[in-house]
Each structure stands twice: as C-alpha cells, then as structure tokens.
Tab-separated table of C-alpha atoms in Angstrom:
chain	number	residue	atom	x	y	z
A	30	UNK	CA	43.064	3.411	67.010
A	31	UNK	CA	41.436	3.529	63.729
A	32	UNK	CA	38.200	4.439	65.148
A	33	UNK	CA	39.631	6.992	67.109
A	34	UNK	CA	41.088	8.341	63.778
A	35	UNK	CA	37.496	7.883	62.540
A	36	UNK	CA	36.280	10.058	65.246
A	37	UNK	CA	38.840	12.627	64.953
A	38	UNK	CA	38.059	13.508	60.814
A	39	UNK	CA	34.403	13.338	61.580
A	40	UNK	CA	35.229	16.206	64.552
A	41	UNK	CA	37.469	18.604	61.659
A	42	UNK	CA	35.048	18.492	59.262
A	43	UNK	CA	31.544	18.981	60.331
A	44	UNK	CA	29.668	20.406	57.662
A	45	UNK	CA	28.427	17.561	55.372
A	46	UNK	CA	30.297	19.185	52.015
A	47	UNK	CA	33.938	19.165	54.079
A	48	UNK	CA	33.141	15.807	55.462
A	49	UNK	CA	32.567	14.564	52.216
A	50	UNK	CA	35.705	16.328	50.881
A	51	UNK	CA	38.145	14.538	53.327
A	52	UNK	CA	36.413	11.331	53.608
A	53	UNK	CA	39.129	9.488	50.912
A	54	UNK	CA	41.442	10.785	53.199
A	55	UNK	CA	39.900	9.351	56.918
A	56	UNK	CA	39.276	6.063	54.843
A	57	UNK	CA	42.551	5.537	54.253
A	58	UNK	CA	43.816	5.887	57.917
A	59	UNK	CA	40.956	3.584	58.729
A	60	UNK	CA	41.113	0.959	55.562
A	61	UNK	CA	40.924	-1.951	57.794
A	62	UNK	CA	37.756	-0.728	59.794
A	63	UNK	CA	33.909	-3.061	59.312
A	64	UNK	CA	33.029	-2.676	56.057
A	65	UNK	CA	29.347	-3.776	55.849
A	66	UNK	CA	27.428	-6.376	53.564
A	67	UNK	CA	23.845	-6.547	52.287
A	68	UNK	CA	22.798	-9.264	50.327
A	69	UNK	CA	24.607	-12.877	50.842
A	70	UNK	CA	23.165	-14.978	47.286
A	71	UNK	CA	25.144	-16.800	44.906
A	72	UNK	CA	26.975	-14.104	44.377
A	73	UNK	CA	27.463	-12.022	47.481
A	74	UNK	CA	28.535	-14.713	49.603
A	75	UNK	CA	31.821	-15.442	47.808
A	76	UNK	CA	32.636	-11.666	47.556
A	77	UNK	CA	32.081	-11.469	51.240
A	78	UNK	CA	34.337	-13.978	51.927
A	79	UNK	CA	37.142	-12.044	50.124
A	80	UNK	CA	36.945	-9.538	51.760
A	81	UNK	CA	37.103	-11.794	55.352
A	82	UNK	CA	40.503	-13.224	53.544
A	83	UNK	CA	41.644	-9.830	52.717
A	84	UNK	CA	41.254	-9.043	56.215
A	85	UNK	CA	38.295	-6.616	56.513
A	86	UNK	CA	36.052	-7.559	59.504
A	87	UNK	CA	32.475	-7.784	57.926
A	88	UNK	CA	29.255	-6.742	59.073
A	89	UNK	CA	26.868	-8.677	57.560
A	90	UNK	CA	22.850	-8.772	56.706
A	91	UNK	CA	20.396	-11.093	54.379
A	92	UNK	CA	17.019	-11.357	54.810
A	93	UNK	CA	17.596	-15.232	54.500
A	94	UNK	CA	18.562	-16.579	58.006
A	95	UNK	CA	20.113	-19.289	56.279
A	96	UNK	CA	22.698	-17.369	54.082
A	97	UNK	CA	23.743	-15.561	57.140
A	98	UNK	CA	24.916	-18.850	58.982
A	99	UNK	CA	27.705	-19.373	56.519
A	100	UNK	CA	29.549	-15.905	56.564
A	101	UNK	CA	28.485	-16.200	60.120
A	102	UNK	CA	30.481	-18.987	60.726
A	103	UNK	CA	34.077	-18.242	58.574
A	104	UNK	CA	33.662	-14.861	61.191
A	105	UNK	CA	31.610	-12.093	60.455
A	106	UNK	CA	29.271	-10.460	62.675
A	107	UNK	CA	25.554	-11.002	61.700
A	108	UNK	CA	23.321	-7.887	61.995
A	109	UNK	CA	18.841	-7.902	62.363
A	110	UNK	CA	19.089	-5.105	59.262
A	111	UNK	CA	20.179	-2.945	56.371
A	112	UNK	CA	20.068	-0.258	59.224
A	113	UNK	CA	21.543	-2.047	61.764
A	114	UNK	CA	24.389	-2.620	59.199
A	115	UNK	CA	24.959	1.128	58.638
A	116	UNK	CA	25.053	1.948	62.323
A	117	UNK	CA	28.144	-0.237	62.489
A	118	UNK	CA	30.157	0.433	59.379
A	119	UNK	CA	31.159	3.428	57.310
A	120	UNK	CA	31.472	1.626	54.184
A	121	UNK	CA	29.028	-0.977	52.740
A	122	UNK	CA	28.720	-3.009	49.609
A	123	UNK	CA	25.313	-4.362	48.939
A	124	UNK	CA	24.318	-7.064	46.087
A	125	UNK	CA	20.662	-7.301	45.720
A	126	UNK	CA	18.491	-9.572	42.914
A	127	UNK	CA	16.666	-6.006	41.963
A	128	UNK	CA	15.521	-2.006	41.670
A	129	UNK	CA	12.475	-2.613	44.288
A	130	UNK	CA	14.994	-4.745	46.808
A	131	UNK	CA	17.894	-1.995	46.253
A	132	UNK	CA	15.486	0.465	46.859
A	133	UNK	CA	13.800	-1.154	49.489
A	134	UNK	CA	17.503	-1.948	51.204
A	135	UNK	CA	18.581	2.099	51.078
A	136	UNK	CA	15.267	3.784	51.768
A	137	UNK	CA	13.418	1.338	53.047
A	138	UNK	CA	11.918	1.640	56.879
A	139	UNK	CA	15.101	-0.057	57.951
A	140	UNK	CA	17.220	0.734	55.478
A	141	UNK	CA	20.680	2.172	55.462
A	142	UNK	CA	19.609	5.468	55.334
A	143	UNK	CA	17.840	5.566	58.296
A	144	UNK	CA	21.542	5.110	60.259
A	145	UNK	CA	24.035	6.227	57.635
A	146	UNK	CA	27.013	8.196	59.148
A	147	UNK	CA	27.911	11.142	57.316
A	148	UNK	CA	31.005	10.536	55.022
A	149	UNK	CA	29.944	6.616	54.567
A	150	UNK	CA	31.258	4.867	51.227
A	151	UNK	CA	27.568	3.124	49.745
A	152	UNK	CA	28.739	1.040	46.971
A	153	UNK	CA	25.645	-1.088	44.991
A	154	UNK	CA	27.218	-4.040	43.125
A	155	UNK	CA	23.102	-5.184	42.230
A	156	UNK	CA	22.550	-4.885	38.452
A	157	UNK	CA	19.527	-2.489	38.701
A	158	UNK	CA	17.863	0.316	36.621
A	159	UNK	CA	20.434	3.146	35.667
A	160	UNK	CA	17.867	5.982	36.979
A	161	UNK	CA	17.104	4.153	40.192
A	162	UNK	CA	20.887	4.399	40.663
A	163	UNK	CA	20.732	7.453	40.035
A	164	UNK	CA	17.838	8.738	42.655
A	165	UNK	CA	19.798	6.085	44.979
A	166	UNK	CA	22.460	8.529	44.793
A	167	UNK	CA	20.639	11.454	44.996
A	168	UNK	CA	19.118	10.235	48.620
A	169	UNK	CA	22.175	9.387	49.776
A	170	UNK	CA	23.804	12.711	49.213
A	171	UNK	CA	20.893	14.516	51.151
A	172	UNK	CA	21.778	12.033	54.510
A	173	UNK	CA	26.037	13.532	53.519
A	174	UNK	CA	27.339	10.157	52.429
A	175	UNK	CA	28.028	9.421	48.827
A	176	UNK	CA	26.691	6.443	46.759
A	177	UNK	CA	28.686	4.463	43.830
A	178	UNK	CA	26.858	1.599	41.847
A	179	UNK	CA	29.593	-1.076	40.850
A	180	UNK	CA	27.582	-3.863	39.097
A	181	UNK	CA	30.004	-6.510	38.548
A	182	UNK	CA	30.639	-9.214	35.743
A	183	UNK	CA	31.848	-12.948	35.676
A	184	UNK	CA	29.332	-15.045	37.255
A	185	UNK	CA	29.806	-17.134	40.509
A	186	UNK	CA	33.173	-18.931	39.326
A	187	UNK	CA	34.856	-15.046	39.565
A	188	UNK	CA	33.104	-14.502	42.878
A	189	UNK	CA	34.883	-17.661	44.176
A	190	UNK	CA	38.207	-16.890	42.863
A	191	UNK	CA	37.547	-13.284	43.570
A	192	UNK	CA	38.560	-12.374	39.557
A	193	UNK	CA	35.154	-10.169	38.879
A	194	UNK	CA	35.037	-7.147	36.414
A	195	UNK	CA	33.639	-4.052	38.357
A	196	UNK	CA	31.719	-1.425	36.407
A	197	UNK	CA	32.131	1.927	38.796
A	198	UNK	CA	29.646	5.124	38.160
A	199	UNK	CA	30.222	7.782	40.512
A	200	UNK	CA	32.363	10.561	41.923
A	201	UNK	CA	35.693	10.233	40.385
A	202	UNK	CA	37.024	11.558	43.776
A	203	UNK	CA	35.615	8.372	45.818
A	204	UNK	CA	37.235	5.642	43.118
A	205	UNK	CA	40.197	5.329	44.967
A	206	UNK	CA	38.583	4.039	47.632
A	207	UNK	CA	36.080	1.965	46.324
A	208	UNK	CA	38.573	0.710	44.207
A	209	UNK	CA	40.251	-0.703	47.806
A	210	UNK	CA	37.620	-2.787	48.398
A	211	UNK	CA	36.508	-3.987	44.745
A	212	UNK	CA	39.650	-4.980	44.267
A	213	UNK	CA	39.854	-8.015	47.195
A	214	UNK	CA	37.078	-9.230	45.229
A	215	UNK	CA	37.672	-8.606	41.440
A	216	UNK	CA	40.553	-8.613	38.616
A	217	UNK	CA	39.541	-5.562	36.747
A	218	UNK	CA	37.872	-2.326	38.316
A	219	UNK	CA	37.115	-0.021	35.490
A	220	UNK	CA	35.835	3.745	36.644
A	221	UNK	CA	32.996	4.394	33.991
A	222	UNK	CA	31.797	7.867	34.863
A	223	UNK	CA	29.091	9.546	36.642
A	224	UNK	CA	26.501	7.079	38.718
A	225	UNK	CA	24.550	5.080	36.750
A	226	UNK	CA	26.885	4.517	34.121
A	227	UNK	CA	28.201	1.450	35.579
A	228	UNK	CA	24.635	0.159	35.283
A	229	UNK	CA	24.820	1.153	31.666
A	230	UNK	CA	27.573	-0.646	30.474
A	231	UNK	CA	26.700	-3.836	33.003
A	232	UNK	CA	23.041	-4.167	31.063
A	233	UNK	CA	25.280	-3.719	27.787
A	234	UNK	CA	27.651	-6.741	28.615
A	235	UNK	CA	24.389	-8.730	29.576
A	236	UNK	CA	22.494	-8.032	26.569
A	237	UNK	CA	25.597	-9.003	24.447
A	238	UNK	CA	25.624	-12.405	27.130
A	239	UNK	CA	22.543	-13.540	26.224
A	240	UNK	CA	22.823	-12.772	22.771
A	241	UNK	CA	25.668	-15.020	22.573
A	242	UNK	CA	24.369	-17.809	24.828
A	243	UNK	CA	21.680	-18.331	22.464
A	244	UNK	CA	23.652	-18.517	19.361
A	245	UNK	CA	26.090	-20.540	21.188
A	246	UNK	CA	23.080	-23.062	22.122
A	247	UNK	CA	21.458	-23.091	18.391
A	248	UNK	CA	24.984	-23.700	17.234
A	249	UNK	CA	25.506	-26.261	19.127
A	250	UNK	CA	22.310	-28.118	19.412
A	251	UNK	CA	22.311	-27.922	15.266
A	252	UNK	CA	25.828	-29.152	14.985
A	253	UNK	CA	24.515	-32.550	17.572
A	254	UNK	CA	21.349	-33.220	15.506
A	255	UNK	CA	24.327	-33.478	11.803
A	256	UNK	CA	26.000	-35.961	13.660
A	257	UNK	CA	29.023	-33.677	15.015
A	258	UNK	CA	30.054	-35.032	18.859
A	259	UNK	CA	29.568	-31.874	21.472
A	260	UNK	CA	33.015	-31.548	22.715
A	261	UNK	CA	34.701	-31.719	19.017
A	262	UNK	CA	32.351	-28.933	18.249
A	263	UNK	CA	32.777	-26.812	20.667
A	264	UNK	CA	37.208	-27.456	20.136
A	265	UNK	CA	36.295	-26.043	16.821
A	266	UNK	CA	33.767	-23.322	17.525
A	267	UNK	CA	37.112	-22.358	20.276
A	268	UNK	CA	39.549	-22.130	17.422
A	269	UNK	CA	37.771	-20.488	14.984
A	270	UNK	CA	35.949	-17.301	14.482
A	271	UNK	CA	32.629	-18.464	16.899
A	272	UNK	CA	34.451	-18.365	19.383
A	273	UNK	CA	33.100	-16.629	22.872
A	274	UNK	CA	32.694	-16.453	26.777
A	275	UNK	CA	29.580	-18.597	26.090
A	276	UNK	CA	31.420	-21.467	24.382
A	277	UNK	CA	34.334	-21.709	25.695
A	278	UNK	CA	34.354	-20.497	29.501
A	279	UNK	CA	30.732	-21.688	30.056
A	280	UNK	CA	29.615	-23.902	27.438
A	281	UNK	CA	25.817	-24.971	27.881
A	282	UNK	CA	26.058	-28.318	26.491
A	283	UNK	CA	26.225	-30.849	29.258
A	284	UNK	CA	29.104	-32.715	29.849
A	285	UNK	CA	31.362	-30.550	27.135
A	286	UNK	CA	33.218	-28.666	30.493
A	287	UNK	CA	33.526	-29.718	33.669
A	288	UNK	CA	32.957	-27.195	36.852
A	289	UNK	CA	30.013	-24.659	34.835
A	290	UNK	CA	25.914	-25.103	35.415
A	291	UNK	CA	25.436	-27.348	32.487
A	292	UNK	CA	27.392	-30.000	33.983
A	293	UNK	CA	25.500	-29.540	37.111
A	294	UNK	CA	21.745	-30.221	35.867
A	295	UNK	CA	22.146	-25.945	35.310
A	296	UNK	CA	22.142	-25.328	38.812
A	297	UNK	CA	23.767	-22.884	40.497
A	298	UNK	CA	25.421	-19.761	38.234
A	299	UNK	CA	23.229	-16.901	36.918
A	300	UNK	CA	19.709	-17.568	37.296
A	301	UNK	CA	17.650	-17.399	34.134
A	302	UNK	CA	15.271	-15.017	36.301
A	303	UNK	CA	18.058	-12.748	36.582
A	304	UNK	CA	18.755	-12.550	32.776
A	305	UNK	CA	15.565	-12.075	32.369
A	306	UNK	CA	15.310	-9.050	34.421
A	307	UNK	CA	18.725	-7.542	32.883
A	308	UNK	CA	17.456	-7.646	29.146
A	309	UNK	CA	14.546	-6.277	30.677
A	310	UNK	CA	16.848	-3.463	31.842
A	311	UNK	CA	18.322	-3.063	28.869
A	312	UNK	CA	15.045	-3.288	26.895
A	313	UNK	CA	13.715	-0.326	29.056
A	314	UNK	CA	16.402	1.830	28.815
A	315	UNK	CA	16.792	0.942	24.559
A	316	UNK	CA	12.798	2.350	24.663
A	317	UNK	CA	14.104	5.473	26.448
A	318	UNK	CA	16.729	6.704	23.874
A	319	UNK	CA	15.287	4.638	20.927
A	320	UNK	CA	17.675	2.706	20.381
A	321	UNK	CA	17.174	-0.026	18.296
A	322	UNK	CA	18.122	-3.645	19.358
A	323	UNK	CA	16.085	-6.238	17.439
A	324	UNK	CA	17.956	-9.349	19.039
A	325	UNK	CA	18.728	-7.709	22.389
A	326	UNK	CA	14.694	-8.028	22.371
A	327	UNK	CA	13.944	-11.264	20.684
A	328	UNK	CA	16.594	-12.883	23.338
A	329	UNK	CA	14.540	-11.231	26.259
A	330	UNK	CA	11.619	-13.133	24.796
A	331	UNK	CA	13.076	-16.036	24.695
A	332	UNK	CA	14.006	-16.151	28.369
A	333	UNK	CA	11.004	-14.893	29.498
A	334	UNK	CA	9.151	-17.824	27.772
A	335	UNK	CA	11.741	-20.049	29.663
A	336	UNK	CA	10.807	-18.854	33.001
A	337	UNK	CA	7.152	-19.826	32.318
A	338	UNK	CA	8.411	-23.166	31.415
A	339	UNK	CA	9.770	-24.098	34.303
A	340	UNK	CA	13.345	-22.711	33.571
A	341	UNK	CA	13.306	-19.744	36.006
A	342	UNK	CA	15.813	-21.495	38.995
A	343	UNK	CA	17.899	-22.951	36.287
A	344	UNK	CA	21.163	-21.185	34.782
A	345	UNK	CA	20.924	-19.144	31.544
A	346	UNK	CA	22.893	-21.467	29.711
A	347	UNK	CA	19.485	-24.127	29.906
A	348	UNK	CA	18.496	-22.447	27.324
A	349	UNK	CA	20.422	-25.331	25.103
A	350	UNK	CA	17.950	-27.423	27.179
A	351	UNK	CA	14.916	-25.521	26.233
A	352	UNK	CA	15.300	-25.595	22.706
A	353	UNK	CA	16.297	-29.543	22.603
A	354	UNK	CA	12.803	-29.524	24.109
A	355	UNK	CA	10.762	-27.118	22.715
A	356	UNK	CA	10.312	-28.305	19.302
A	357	UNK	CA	7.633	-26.398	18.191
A	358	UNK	CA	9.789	-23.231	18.268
C-alpha cells in the first residue's frame, strides 16, 4: 500500500519543483516505508537500531563488512553500496567520520546520487565542513531531492538510549519530516536554519567540548597531585561553579564514574581523531570570518599532539592521561 501511495505522488507531480513541493506530504502517507543507512560506527549503529525499534525497516550500508553483520542480524537488509542504498529507499540518514567520506558517499562513483529518486529526504548526521554541506546540498537539488545536514550531539551513551541533540540546517519546509525520523533516535531536534548551519553550531558545541575537557583534566589531575581523592573532587567541582558535561556526565579520571571511556582504558566514545578533526573544523571556519578563538586553537593543538602520541583510537577524555604523562608540557 504505501508504495503504491509512493507511486501515485511521484505520478501527480512530475516536474522536479512540484515533486519537491508535495514530498512532506507523500512522506507522511508512507512514514513507515525503508528508510536507508550509511555509515554503521560507534555511533551509527545504535541510531540504526532505533530506528529498527521504532519500526522503520532499514536499508543498510558500511564499507566495513563487519559492522554490517550486527544491524544485519537484529533485521535490516544489507546493501553492496551508498547507491544501492538509494535505489531502495526514499529517505536516508548517513553518519560518516568526514568531508572527503561524505563527499565520497553522495557523489562518489557509487554514491547516492547516482540512484536518488526524485523527492528523496538526504539527511547527513556526519560532523563535516559547513560549505561541503552546503555544495552537498546544492548536488542534491540538481538530481530533485533535497539534502538536510543534522550533525548530532551526546556521544555513544545518547546513541544507545536514543537521547541525542540534532542540529537541523535546511529547508524549513522538510523539518517536519526529518524531524520524524531524528526523533526515534534523539531527545531534542532543534531546526537551526538554512543547510550548513547545523554544522555551524555542531563545530561550536565541540569547540566548547574540548575546551572544557581539558580544563576539566588540568583541574583534576592538579587537585590529585595536592592530595585531594578523585571522586571527592569531582562531588565538589559538581556542586559548585566548575561544574560541566565534562565532569560530571563524562568525567576523564578513571574510576571517578562508572559506564564512560575513562573507566574503560578510554575505549570506545568519541575518538580523539574525531575531536581532532572538529576543532579543525572549527579552526577553519574561525580563519574564514576572523574570528578570534585563542583556546578553541591551543585545544586543537593539544589533541593533535595526542594523536601523534599514540592517543588517536583512545576517547577525548585521555587527555587526563596524556598530561599525567607528558610531563614536559
């Protein structure tokens, strides 16, 4: 039924701008159609597998065999690429480490451009460059389907429990209904503007993140090396004016909370490669409209000296390990 309501819009509106015009309404007949998913990490895998328990049937595509298995197996239908991905679903949600992979993903030889049905619903929840968003867009709009990037916020822990913040840039018109889907997989879905402002404020909130993981690790590492035990530190830091995400939702001391990377040797969470290619972001875009962030850029040094020291795999919160170690700082 719902593809034969699929069929029937697509046959009233031909012409790419009308198509476009009633799409919000020919999704909603057709909510519960495949909704296709690029990218299966840390991340994408858990917000895959709220949609599944929302009900969506999920097509499905990583260029890791191995992170396919898993969705694979709890019921979604594993396609051979981005393409392949497109041919079978009118709206897809992809979550990729980077600009050259989200580029590579949409435009790419096999990417979901090459098979996009007019009308499609392209949402990008990868934390890329604002302007590649932007020509992302652009492309997508020549092939008559529209493009929204939705970078998210919360870390793995909100992909599980499917409480993500979602950053939206895009047609105002289309919110609604990517505001269906972002919804089985976050708390809060916040419509920011035009694409490529949802990058904007995600490489904001990231800058500010590492900003405060830092200080959060000096802090604490200077309050061990008085004499002050870890976990009455941070119960202070928590009920006084310190207090932040960094210290008291995902503290990097080991062994202060239970269930976050720093209990876990730092594995798992947000890699430190990752950060380091977000305060890159934001570095870029601060040298485009000279803006001036002086910590924003001392913090992006910092973590780029930690992924030559062997911190690169770990979570950002090792950076409490790197300066226990690095004495010469």
């Amino acid at each position: 039924m719902a593809a034969l309501l699929w069929k029937s819009c697509s046959a009233l509106h031909s012409s790419v701008s009308r198509h476009a015009r009633f799409a919000v309404v020919c999704r909603s007949m057709a909510s519960k159609t495949p909704v296709g998913f690029i990218g299966l990490g840390n991340m994408g895998n858990p917000m895959a597998k709220n949609l599944l328990k929302h009900g969506y049937p999920l097509v499905a595509f990583d260029v890791f065999p191995e992170a396919c298995k898993e969705i694979q197996d709890t019921g979604a239908q594993i396609v051979d690429s981005p393409s392949d991905v497109a041919e079978k679903a009118d709206r897809i949600i992809t979550m990729l480490p980077s600009s050259l992979n989200a580029i590579d993903v949409y435009t790419g030889p096999n990417g979901v451009l090459k098979k996009v049905k007019k009308g499609s619903l392209l949402i990008d929840s990868s934390t890329i460059d604002p302007a590649v968003s932007k020509e992302l867009a652009k492309e997508t709009e020549k092939m008559g389907a529209v493009f929204m990037d939705a970078p998210v916020s919360g870390g793995v822990g909100a992909a599980r429990s499917g409480n993500l913040t979602f950053m939206v840039g895009g047609v105002e018109q289309e919110f609604d209904a990517a505001k269906e889907l972002l919804s089985c997989m976050g708390a809060n879905v916040v419509y920011c503007g035009e694409v490529g402002t949802g990058q904007a404020a995600k490489i904001c909130n990231n800058m500010l993140l590492a900003i405060g993981m830092i200080g959060t690790a000096e802090a604490m590492n200077l309050g061990i090396r008085l004499g002050l035990d870890p976990k009455l530190l941070a119960k202070i830091l928590n009920m006084s004016s310190g207090r932040c995400w960094s210290s008291d939702t995902y503290n990097p001391v080991p062994g202060v909370m239970e269930g976050v990377p720093s209990s876990n040797n730092y594995q798992g969470g947000f890699g430190t490669t990752l950060m380091t290619k977000d305060l890159g972001l934001a570095q870029d875009s601060a040298t485009k409209t000279k803006t001036p962030t002086p910590l924003g850029s001392l913090s992006h040094q910092v973590y780029r000296l930690m992924c030559s020291k062997g911190y690169a795999q770990k979570d950002f919160s090792s950076v409490f390990q790197f300066l226990r170690e690095e004495e010469n700082l």
